[in-house]
């Protein structure tokens, strides 16, 4: 990423930040309304449009927790998905959290946390495996977009972690880049005590992989480490349950 692009990103963010502040101020008077019917008969949710962006790691987690609670209950707001929001974001972004999640189709962060356009800077790779592209993407989010929270999100029944378990314990033959993924997770599997049922062991390996990815991110990225030490950025991990929809912090 060139310096000129970075400067442009910061400049746009500053401009967008001003716009967001105005929008938040203007929305105060409408905050009592829960929703209004649009011309196509659907609903447009007004309050979330003007809601203040979380600025600290604690605020960011609170917003994610609240969104996941809504998802678990089936009480979704689908915030920030209007035409107005889309147009607001055309000149810049100001996401409040970075989420590194597995690429599994059942774990889309924007849906399981009930967020919308511009809310989450999402990076996904099978098994939350870190490589330079993943780490560079996260560095961009924390350094230039100033997301205060990085969440590494594993999930129950993860096929990538299962492949690493099969590699370690069953000598499974894996080919090409699938092998790279499994070998990247292998060390975490070897660290995990093999107790309980197969499902319990896989869950323990999933938790270890999410913790390990969060730890490795801090170790490998001087930028992330610097912001964790000096600017209140936090790197945390969690696991999503495919059946209940709930995300638990580790
Ligand atoms: Zn997975």
PDB file of C-alpha atoms and ligand atoms in Angstrom:
ATOM      1  CA  UNK A   1       0.000   0.000   0.000  1.00  0.00           C
ATOM      2  CA  UNK A   2       1.626   3.250  -1.068  1.00  0.00           C
ATOM      3  CA  UNK A   3       1.969   6.266   1.142  1.00  0.00           C
ATOM      4  CA  UNK A   4      -0.251   8.267  -1.157  1.00  0.00           C
ATOM      5  CA  UNK A   5      -3.025   5.700  -0.850  1.00  0.00           C
ATOM      6  CA  UNK A   6      -2.665   5.679   2.919  1.00  0.00           C
ATOM      7  CA  UNK A   7      -2.826   9.447   3.038  1.00  0.00           C
ATOM      8  CA  UNK A   8      -5.919   9.389   0.860  1.00  0.00           C
ATOM      9  CA  UNK A   9      -7.519   6.815   3.121  1.00  0.00           C
ATOM     10  CA  UNK A  10      -6.883   8.946   6.200  1.00  0.00           C
ATOM     11  CA  UNK A  11      -8.111  12.056   4.453  1.00  0.00           C
ATOM     12  CA  UNK A  12     -11.302  10.327   3.378  1.00  0.00           C
ATOM     13  CA  UNK A  13     -11.821   8.942   6.833  1.00  0.00           C
ATOM     14  CA  UNK A  14     -11.496  12.376   8.358  1.00  0.00           C
ATOM     15  CA  UNK A  15     -14.051  13.727   5.922  1.00  0.00           C
ATOM     16  CA  UNK A  16     -16.353  10.816   6.569  1.00  0.00           C
ATOM     17  CA  UNK A  17     -15.926  11.192  10.296  1.00  0.00           C
ATOM     18  CA  UNK A  18     -17.238  14.729  10.072  1.00  0.00           C
ATOM     19  CA  UNK A  19     -20.177  13.537   7.989  1.00  0.00           C
ATOM     20  CA  UNK A  20     -20.949  10.807  10.503  1.00  0.00           C
ATOM     21  CA  UNK A  21     -20.981  13.327  13.331  1.00  0.00           C
ATOM     22  CA  UNK A  22     -23.487  15.482  11.536  1.00  0.00           C
ATOM     23  CA  UNK A  23     -25.627  12.448  10.746  1.00  0.00           C
ATOM     24  CA  UNK A  24     -25.554  11.396  14.402  1.00  0.00           C
ATOM     25  CA  UNK A  25     -26.633  14.855  15.501  1.00  0.00           C
ATOM     26  CA  UNK A  26     -29.434  15.010  12.982  1.00  0.00           C
ATOM     27  CA  UNK A  27     -30.669  11.560  13.954  1.00  0.00           C
ATOM     28  CA  UNK A  28     -31.199  12.412  17.628  1.00  0.00           C
ATOM     29  CA  UNK A  29     -34.636  13.842  17.019  1.00  0.00           C
ATOM     30  CA  UNK A  30     -35.757  10.704  15.232  1.00  0.00           C
ATOM     31  CA  UNK A  31     -34.337   8.265  17.745  1.00  0.00           C
ATOM     32  CA  UNK A  32     -37.690   7.346  19.246  1.00  0.00           C
ATOM     33  CA  UNK A  33     -38.886   5.842  15.970  1.00  0.00           C
ATOM     34  CA  UNK A  34     -38.113   2.161  15.605  1.00  0.00           C
ATOM     35  CA  UNK A  35     -38.732   1.818  11.901  1.00  0.00           C
ATOM     36  CA  UNK A  36     -40.608   3.361   9.038  1.00  0.00           C
ATOM     37  CA  UNK A  37     -42.152   1.818   5.969  1.00  0.00           C
ATOM     38  CA  UNK A  38     -40.435   2.654   2.718  1.00  0.00           C
ATOM     39  CA  UNK A  39     -42.028   2.963  -0.701  1.00  0.00           C
ATOM     40  CA  UNK A  40     -41.487  -0.686  -1.567  1.00  0.00           C
ATOM     41  CA  UNK A  41     -43.267  -1.900   1.537  1.00  0.00           C
ATOM     42  CA  UNK A  42     -40.111  -2.975   3.351  1.00  0.00           C
ATOM     43  CA  UNK A  43     -38.752  -1.359   6.489  1.00  0.00           C
ATOM     44  CA  UNK A  44     -35.982   1.121   6.923  1.00  0.00           C
ATOM     45  CA  UNK A  45     -34.507   1.208  10.400  1.00  0.00           C
ATOM     46  CA  UNK A  46     -33.658   4.766  11.251  1.00  0.00           C
ATOM     47  CA  UNK A  47     -32.062   4.776  14.698  1.00  0.00           C
ATOM     48  CA  UNK A  48     -29.137   2.535  13.797  1.00  0.00           C
ATOM     49  CA  UNK A  49     -28.232   4.843  10.938  1.00  0.00           C
ATOM     50  CA  UNK A  50     -27.321   7.621  13.330  1.00  0.00           C
ATOM     51  CA  UNK A  51     -25.966   5.490  16.170  1.00  0.00           C
ATOM     52  CA  UNK A  52     -22.561   6.598  17.388  1.00  0.00           C
ATOM     53  CA  UNK A  53     -19.718   4.418  16.207  1.00  0.00           C
ATOM     54  CA  UNK A  54     -18.061   2.472  19.052  1.00  0.00           C
ATOM     55  CA  UNK A  55     -14.709   4.110  19.758  1.00  0.00           C
ATOM     56  CA  UNK A  56     -13.078   1.766  22.252  1.00  0.00           C
ATOM     57  CA  UNK A  57     -12.443  -1.944  22.345  1.00  0.00           C
ATOM     58  CA  UNK A  58     -15.032  -2.343  25.122  1.00  0.00           C
ATOM     59  CA  UNK A  59     -17.646  -0.380  23.194  1.00  0.00           C
ATOM     60  CA  UNK A  60     -16.907  -2.395  20.057  1.00  0.00           C
ATOM     61  CA  UNK A  61     -17.324  -5.691  21.889  1.00  0.00           C
ATOM     62  CA  UNK A  62     -20.545  -4.454  23.502  1.00  0.00           C
ATOM     63  CA  UNK A  63     -21.935  -3.644  20.042  1.00  0.00           C
ATOM     64  CA  UNK A  64     -20.897  -7.049  18.693  1.00  0.00           C
ATOM     65  CA  UNK A  65     -22.369  -8.791  21.761  1.00  0.00           C
ATOM     66  CA  UNK A  66     -25.681  -6.940  21.350  1.00  0.00           C
ATOM     67  CA  UNK A  67     -25.836  -7.772  17.636  1.00  0.00           C
ATOM     68  CA  UNK A  68     -25.081 -11.443  18.276  1.00  0.00           C
ATOM     69  CA  UNK A  69     -27.741 -11.553  20.999  1.00  0.00           C
ATOM     70  CA  UNK A  70     -30.266 -10.250  18.445  1.00  0.00           C
ATOM     71  CA  UNK A  71     -29.107 -12.889  15.944  1.00  0.00           C
ATOM     72  CA  UNK A  72     -29.475 -15.686  18.519  1.00  0.00           C
ATOM     73  CA  UNK A  73     -33.024 -14.509  19.374  1.00  0.00           C
ATOM     74  CA  UNK A  74     -33.984 -14.045  15.726  1.00  0.00           C
ATOM     75  CA  UNK A  75     -34.649 -10.381  16.444  1.00  0.00           C
ATOM     76  CA  UNK A  76     -32.542  -8.866  13.669  1.00  0.00           C
ATOM     77  CA  UNK A  77     -32.402  -5.151  12.912  1.00  0.00           C
ATOM     78  CA  UNK A  78     -30.361  -5.406   9.693  1.00  0.00           C
ATOM     79  CA  UNK A  79     -28.768  -2.023  10.449  1.00  0.00           C
ATOM     80  CA  UNK A  80     -26.905   0.094   7.929  1.00  0.00           C
ATOM     81  CA  UNK A  81     -28.238  -1.601   4.818  1.00  0.00           C
ATOM     82  CA  UNK A  82     -30.183   1.276   3.315  1.00  0.00           C
ATOM     83  CA  UNK A  83     -29.506   3.143   0.078  1.00  0.00           C
ATOM     84  CA  UNK A  84     -28.694   6.188   2.209  1.00  0.00           C
ATOM     85  CA  UNK A  85     -26.061   4.292   4.169  1.00  0.00           C
ATOM     86  CA  UNK A  86     -24.538   2.939   0.960  1.00  0.00           C
ATOM     87  CA  UNK A  87     -24.283   6.431  -0.478  1.00  0.00           C
ATOM     88  CA  UNK A  88     -22.857   7.819   2.783  1.00  0.00           C
ATOM     89  CA  UNK A  89     -20.038   5.292   2.583  1.00  0.00           C
ATOM     90  CA  UNK A  90     -19.065   5.947  -1.019  1.00  0.00           C
ATOM     91  CA  UNK A  91     -16.310   8.365   0.011  1.00  0.00           C
ATOM     92  CA  UNK A  92     -14.852   6.496   2.958  1.00  0.00           C
ATOM     93  CA  UNK A  93     -15.231   3.875   5.641  1.00  0.00           C
ATOM     94  CA  UNK A  94     -15.124   3.929   9.405  1.00  0.00           C
ATOM     95  CA  UNK A  95     -15.647   0.348  10.633  1.00  0.00           C
ATOM     96  CA  UNK A  96     -15.645  -0.182  14.403  1.00  0.00           C
ATOM     97  CA  UNK A  97     -14.168  -3.679  14.538  1.00  0.00           C
ATOM     98  CA  UNK A  98     -11.941  -5.981  12.539  1.00  0.00           C
ATOM     99  CA  UNK A  99     -13.051  -9.595  12.416  1.00  0.00           C
ATOM    100  CA  UNK A 100     -10.837 -12.432  11.209  1.00  0.00           C
ATOM    101  CA  UNK A 101     -13.241 -15.318  10.691  1.00  0.00           C
ATOM    102  CA  UNK A 102     -13.146 -18.717   9.054  1.00  0.00           C
ATOM    103  CA  UNK A 103     -14.263 -18.698   5.415  1.00  0.00           C
ATOM    104  CA  UNK A 104     -17.032 -21.213   6.262  1.00  0.00           C
ATOM    105  CA  UNK A 105     -20.293 -20.179   4.567  1.00  0.00           C
ATOM    106  CA  UNK A 106     -22.184 -20.595   7.841  1.00  0.00           C
ATOM    107  CA  UNK A 107     -20.237 -17.927   9.734  1.00  0.00           C
ATOM    108  CA  UNK A 108     -20.580 -14.578   7.926  1.00  0.00           C
ATOM    109  CA  UNK A 109     -19.611 -11.946  10.528  1.00  0.00           C
ATOM    110  CA  UNK A 110     -21.986  -9.228   9.325  1.00  0.00           C
ATOM    111  CA  UNK A 111     -24.931 -11.598   9.738  1.00  0.00           C
ATOM    112  CA  UNK A 112     -24.026 -13.324  13.019  1.00  0.00           C
ATOM    113  CA  UNK A 113     -23.344  -9.912  14.600  1.00  0.00           C
ATOM    114  CA  UNK A 114     -26.319  -8.206  12.889  1.00  0.00           C
ATOM    115  CA  UNK A 115     -24.244  -5.420  11.354  1.00  0.00           C
ATOM    116  CA  UNK A 116     -24.339  -3.688   8.003  1.00  0.00           C
ATOM    117  CA  UNK A 117     -22.359  -1.802   5.401  1.00  0.00           C
ATOM    118  CA  UNK A 118     -19.213  -0.186   6.728  1.00  0.00           C
ATOM    119  CA  UNK A 119     -19.514  -1.622  10.259  1.00  0.00           C
ATOM    120  CA  UNK A 120     -16.984  -4.449  10.192  1.00  0.00           C
ATOM    121  CA  UNK A 121     -13.643  -4.803   8.437  1.00  0.00           C
ATOM    122  CA  UNK A 122     -13.848  -8.496   7.686  1.00  0.00           C
ATOM    123  CA  UNK A 123     -10.950 -10.770   6.769  1.00  0.00           C
ATOM    124  CA  UNK A 124     -11.632 -14.443   6.210  1.00  0.00           C
ATOM    125  CA  UNK A 125      -9.487 -17.498   5.685  1.00  0.00           C
ATOM    126  CA  UNK A 126     -10.215 -21.167   6.337  1.00  0.00           C
ATOM    127  CA  UNK A 127      -9.413 -21.942   9.971  1.00  0.00           C
ATOM    128  CA  UNK A 128      -8.452 -18.260  10.529  1.00  0.00           C
ATOM    129  CA  UNK A 129      -5.017 -19.152   9.165  1.00  0.00           C
ATOM    130  CA  UNK A 130      -2.666 -16.191   9.133  1.00  0.00           C
ATOM    131  CA  UNK A 131      -0.428 -15.381   6.195  1.00  0.00           C
ATOM    132  CA  UNK A 132       1.081 -12.115   5.021  1.00  0.00           C
ATOM    133  CA  UNK A 133      -2.047 -11.111   3.087  1.00  0.00           C
ATOM    134  CA  UNK A 134      -4.284 -11.700   6.113  1.00  0.00           C
ATOM    135  CA  UNK A 135      -1.937  -9.918   8.511  1.00  0.00           C
ATOM    136  CA  UNK A 136      -1.455  -7.013   6.086  1.00  0.00           C
ATOM    137  CA  UNK A 137      -5.222  -6.627   5.754  1.00  0.00           C
ATOM    138  CA  UNK A 138      -5.622  -6.502   9.535  1.00  0.00           C
ATOM    139  CA  UNK A 139      -2.736  -4.033   9.854  1.00  0.00           C
ATOM    140  CA  UNK A 140      -4.460  -1.746   7.376  1.00  0.00           C
ATOM    141  CA  UNK A 141      -7.669  -1.843   9.407  1.00  0.00           C
ATOM    142  CA  UNK A 142      -6.093  -1.089  12.775  1.00  0.00           C
ATOM    143  CA  UNK A 143      -3.520   1.439  11.572  1.00  0.00           C
ATOM    144  CA  UNK A 144      -5.447   3.381   8.930  1.00  0.00           C
ATOM    145  CA  UNK A 145      -9.095   2.788   9.793  1.00  0.00           C
ATOM    146  CA  UNK A 146      -8.442   2.785  13.562  1.00  0.00           C
ATOM    147  CA  UNK A 147     -10.652  -0.145  14.482  1.00  0.00           C
ATOM    148  CA  UNK A 148     -10.166  -0.513  18.255  1.00  0.00           C
ATOM    149  CA  UNK A 149     -10.970  -4.228  18.374  1.00  0.00           C
ATOM    150  CA  UNK A 150      -9.702  -7.235  16.444  1.00  0.00           C
ATOM    151  CA  UNK A 151     -11.750 -10.396  16.949  1.00  0.00           C
ATOM    152  CA  UNK A 152     -10.462 -13.781  15.759  1.00  0.00           C
ATOM    153  CA  UNK A 153     -13.583 -15.901  15.312  1.00  0.00           C
ATOM    154  CA  UNK A 154     -13.422 -19.678  15.143  1.00  0.00           C
ATOM    155  CA  UNK A 155     -16.487 -21.899  15.007  1.00  0.00           C
ATOM    156  CA  UNK A 156     -17.774 -25.315  16.007  1.00  0.00           C
ATOM    157  CA  UNK A 157     -17.462 -28.063  13.407  1.00  0.00           C
ATOM    158  CA  UNK A 158     -14.647 -26.289  11.554  1.00  0.00           C
ATOM    159  CA  UNK A 159     -13.570 -28.353   8.558  1.00  0.00           C
ATOM    160  CA  UNK A 160     -10.136 -26.763   8.385  1.00  0.00           C
ATOM    161  CA  UNK A 161      -9.392 -27.631  12.011  1.00  0.00           C
ATOM    162  CA  UNK A 162     -10.823 -31.116  11.452  1.00  0.00           C
ATOM    163  CA  UNK A 163      -8.426 -31.528   8.511  1.00  0.00           C
ATOM    164  CA  UNK A 164      -5.529 -30.655  10.821  1.00  0.00           C
ATOM    165  CA  UNK A 165      -6.801 -33.185  13.389  1.00  0.00           C
ATOM    166  CA  UNK A 166      -6.977 -35.820  10.649  1.00  0.00           C
ATOM    167  CA  UNK A 167      -3.479 -34.912   9.530  1.00  0.00           C
ATOM    168  CA  UNK A 168      -2.017 -35.204  13.015  1.00  0.00           C
ATOM    169  CA  UNK A 169      -3.839 -38.250  14.328  1.00  0.00           C
ATOM    170  CA  UNK A 170      -4.937 -40.203  11.274  1.00  0.00           C
ATOM    171  CA  UNK A 171      -2.093 -39.482   8.870  1.00  0.00           C
ATOM    172  CA  UNK A 172      -4.547 -38.064   6.336  1.00  0.00           C
ATOM    173  CA  UNK A 173      -3.018 -37.183   2.980  1.00  0.00           C
ATOM    174  CA  UNK A 174      -3.745 -33.629   1.989  1.00  0.00           C
ATOM    175  CA  UNK A 175      -2.692 -32.028  -1.239  1.00  0.00           C
ATOM    176  CA  UNK A 176      -1.662 -28.683  -2.586  1.00  0.00           C
ATOM    177  CA  UNK A 177      -2.725 -25.634  -0.608  1.00  0.00           C
ATOM    178  CA  UNK A 178      -5.193 -27.551   1.586  1.00  0.00           C
ATOM    179  CA  UNK A 179      -2.076 -29.131   3.048  1.00  0.00           C
ATOM    180  CA  UNK A 180      -0.690 -25.644   3.770  1.00  0.00           C
ATOM    181  CA  UNK A 181      -3.834 -24.776   5.719  1.00  0.00           C
ATOM    182  CA  UNK A 182      -3.781 -27.974   7.767  1.00  0.00           C
ATOM    183  CA  UNK A 183      -0.068 -27.674   8.524  1.00  0.00           C
ATOM    184  CA  UNK A 184      -0.664 -24.077   9.657  1.00  0.00           C
ATOM    185  CA  UNK A 185      -3.151 -25.375  12.257  1.00  0.00           C
ATOM    186  CA  UNK A 186      -1.153 -28.491  13.167  1.00  0.00           C
ATOM    187  CA  UNK A 187       0.836 -26.971  16.039  1.00  0.00           C
ATOM    188  CA  UNK A 188      -2.357 -25.942  17.850  1.00  0.00           C
ATOM    189  CA  UNK A 189      -3.778 -29.447  17.501  1.00  0.00           C
ATOM    190  CA  UNK A 190      -0.595 -30.920  18.961  1.00  0.00           C
ATOM    191  CA  UNK A 191      -0.841 -28.540  21.939  1.00  0.00           C
ATOM    192  CA  UNK A 192      -4.433 -29.533  22.702  1.00  0.00           C
ATOM    193  CA  UNK A 193      -4.877 -32.394  25.236  1.00  0.00           C
ATOM    194  CA  UNK A 194      -6.722 -35.245  23.558  1.00  0.00           C
ATOM    195  CA  UNK A 195      -9.532 -35.825  26.017  1.00  0.00           C
ATOM    196  CA  UNK A 196     -13.295 -36.279  25.757  1.00  0.00           C
ATOM    197  CA  UNK A 197     -15.318 -37.267  22.696  1.00  0.00           C
ATOM    198  CA  UNK A 198     -14.219 -36.520  19.145  1.00  0.00           C
ATOM    199  CA  UNK A 199     -16.610 -33.557  19.099  1.00  0.00           C
ATOM    200  CA  UNK A 200     -15.250 -32.219  22.393  1.00  0.00           C
ATOM    201  CA  UNK A 201     -11.699 -32.622  21.173  1.00  0.00           C
ATOM    202  CA  UNK A 202     -12.488 -30.798  17.927  1.00  0.00           C
ATOM    203  CA  UNK A 203     -14.096 -27.977  19.940  1.00  0.00           C
ATOM    204  CA  UNK A 204     -10.967 -27.722  22.102  1.00  0.00           C
ATOM    205  CA  UNK A 205      -8.786 -27.594  18.961  1.00  0.00           C
ATOM    206  CA  UNK A 206     -11.039 -24.885  17.467  1.00  0.00           C
ATOM    207  CA  UNK A 207     -10.640 -22.796  20.632  1.00  0.00           C
ATOM    208  CA  UNK A 208      -6.881 -23.295  20.609  1.00  0.00           C
ATOM    209  CA  UNK A 209      -6.679 -22.254  16.927  1.00  0.00           C
ATOM    210  CA  UNK A 210      -8.613 -19.028  17.596  1.00  0.00           C
ATOM    211  CA  UNK A 211      -6.464 -18.195  20.633  1.00  0.00           C
ATOM    212  CA  UNK A 212      -3.311 -19.139  18.765  1.00  0.00           C
ATOM    213  CA  UNK A 213      -4.179 -16.945  15.763  1.00  0.00           C
ATOM    214  CA  UNK A 214      -4.796 -13.970  18.083  1.00  0.00           C
ATOM    215  CA  UNK A 215      -1.490 -14.576  19.853  1.00  0.00           C
ATOM    216  CA  UNK A 216       0.429 -15.087  16.604  1.00  0.00           C
ATOM    217  CA  UNK A 217      -1.038 -11.919  15.138  1.00  0.00           C
ATOM    218  CA  UNK A 218       0.350  -9.921  18.057  1.00  0.00           C
ATOM    219  CA  UNK A 219       3.709 -11.666  17.754  1.00  0.00           C
ATOM    220  CA  UNK A 220       4.128 -11.325  14.005  1.00  0.00           C
ATOM    221  CA  UNK A 221       2.804  -7.818  13.520  1.00  0.00           C
ATOM    222  CA  UNK A 222       4.829  -4.953  14.985  1.00  0.00           C
ATOM    223  CA  UNK A 223       2.043  -2.572  13.940  1.00  0.00           C
ATOM    224  CA  UNK A 224      -0.621  -4.498  15.848  1.00  0.00           C
ATOM    225  CA  UNK A 225       1.667  -4.897  18.859  1.00  0.00           C
ATOM    226  CA  UNK A 226       2.442  -1.192  18.905  1.00  0.00           C
ATOM    227  CA  UNK A 227      -1.243  -0.249  18.793  1.00  0.00           C
ATOM    228  CA  UNK A 228      -2.112  -2.811  21.472  1.00  0.00           C
ATOM    229  CA  UNK A 229       0.587  -1.428  23.741  1.00  0.00           C
ATOM    230  CA  UNK A 230      -0.011   2.263  23.116  1.00  0.00           C
ATOM    231  CA  UNK A 231      -3.439   2.956  21.655  1.00  0.00           C
ATOM    232  CA  UNK A 232      -5.884   0.707  23.430  1.00  0.00           C
ATOM    233  CA  UNK A 233      -6.376  -1.694  20.533  1.00  0.00           C
ATOM    234  CA  UNK A 234      -7.344  -5.161  21.741  1.00  0.00           C
ATOM    235  CA  UNK A 235      -6.989  -8.509  19.983  1.00  0.00           C
ATOM    236  CA  UNK A 236      -9.443 -11.081  21.326  1.00  0.00           C
ATOM    237  CA  UNK A 237     -10.754 -14.454  20.239  1.00  0.00           C
ATOM    238  CA  UNK A 238     -14.124 -16.145  20.224  1.00  0.00           C
ATOM    239  CA  UNK A 239     -15.984 -19.211  18.995  1.00  0.00           C
ATOM    240  CA  UNK A 240     -19.274 -19.284  17.119  1.00  0.00           C
ATOM    241  CA  UNK A 241     -21.652 -22.197  17.745  1.00  0.00           C
ATOM    242  CA  UNK A 242     -23.255 -23.425  14.521  1.00  0.00           C
ATOM    243  CA  UNK A 243     -26.377 -24.674  16.305  1.00  0.00           C
ATOM    244  CA  UNK A 244     -27.183 -21.853  18.701  1.00  0.00           C
ATOM    245  CA  UNK A 245     -25.671 -18.981  16.727  1.00  0.00           C
ATOM    246  CA  UNK A 246     -23.982 -17.729  19.869  1.00  0.00           C
ATOM    247  CA  UNK A 247     -20.461 -16.296  19.962  1.00  0.00           C
ATOM    248  CA  UNK A 248     -18.549 -16.884  23.197  1.00  0.00           C
ATOM    249  CA  UNK A 249     -15.424 -14.893  24.028  1.00  0.00           C
ATOM    250  CA  UNK A 250     -12.439 -17.031  24.936  1.00  0.00           C
TER     251      UNK A 250
HETATM  252 ZN1  LIG B   1     -14.038 -23.290   9.632  1.00  0.00          ZN
END
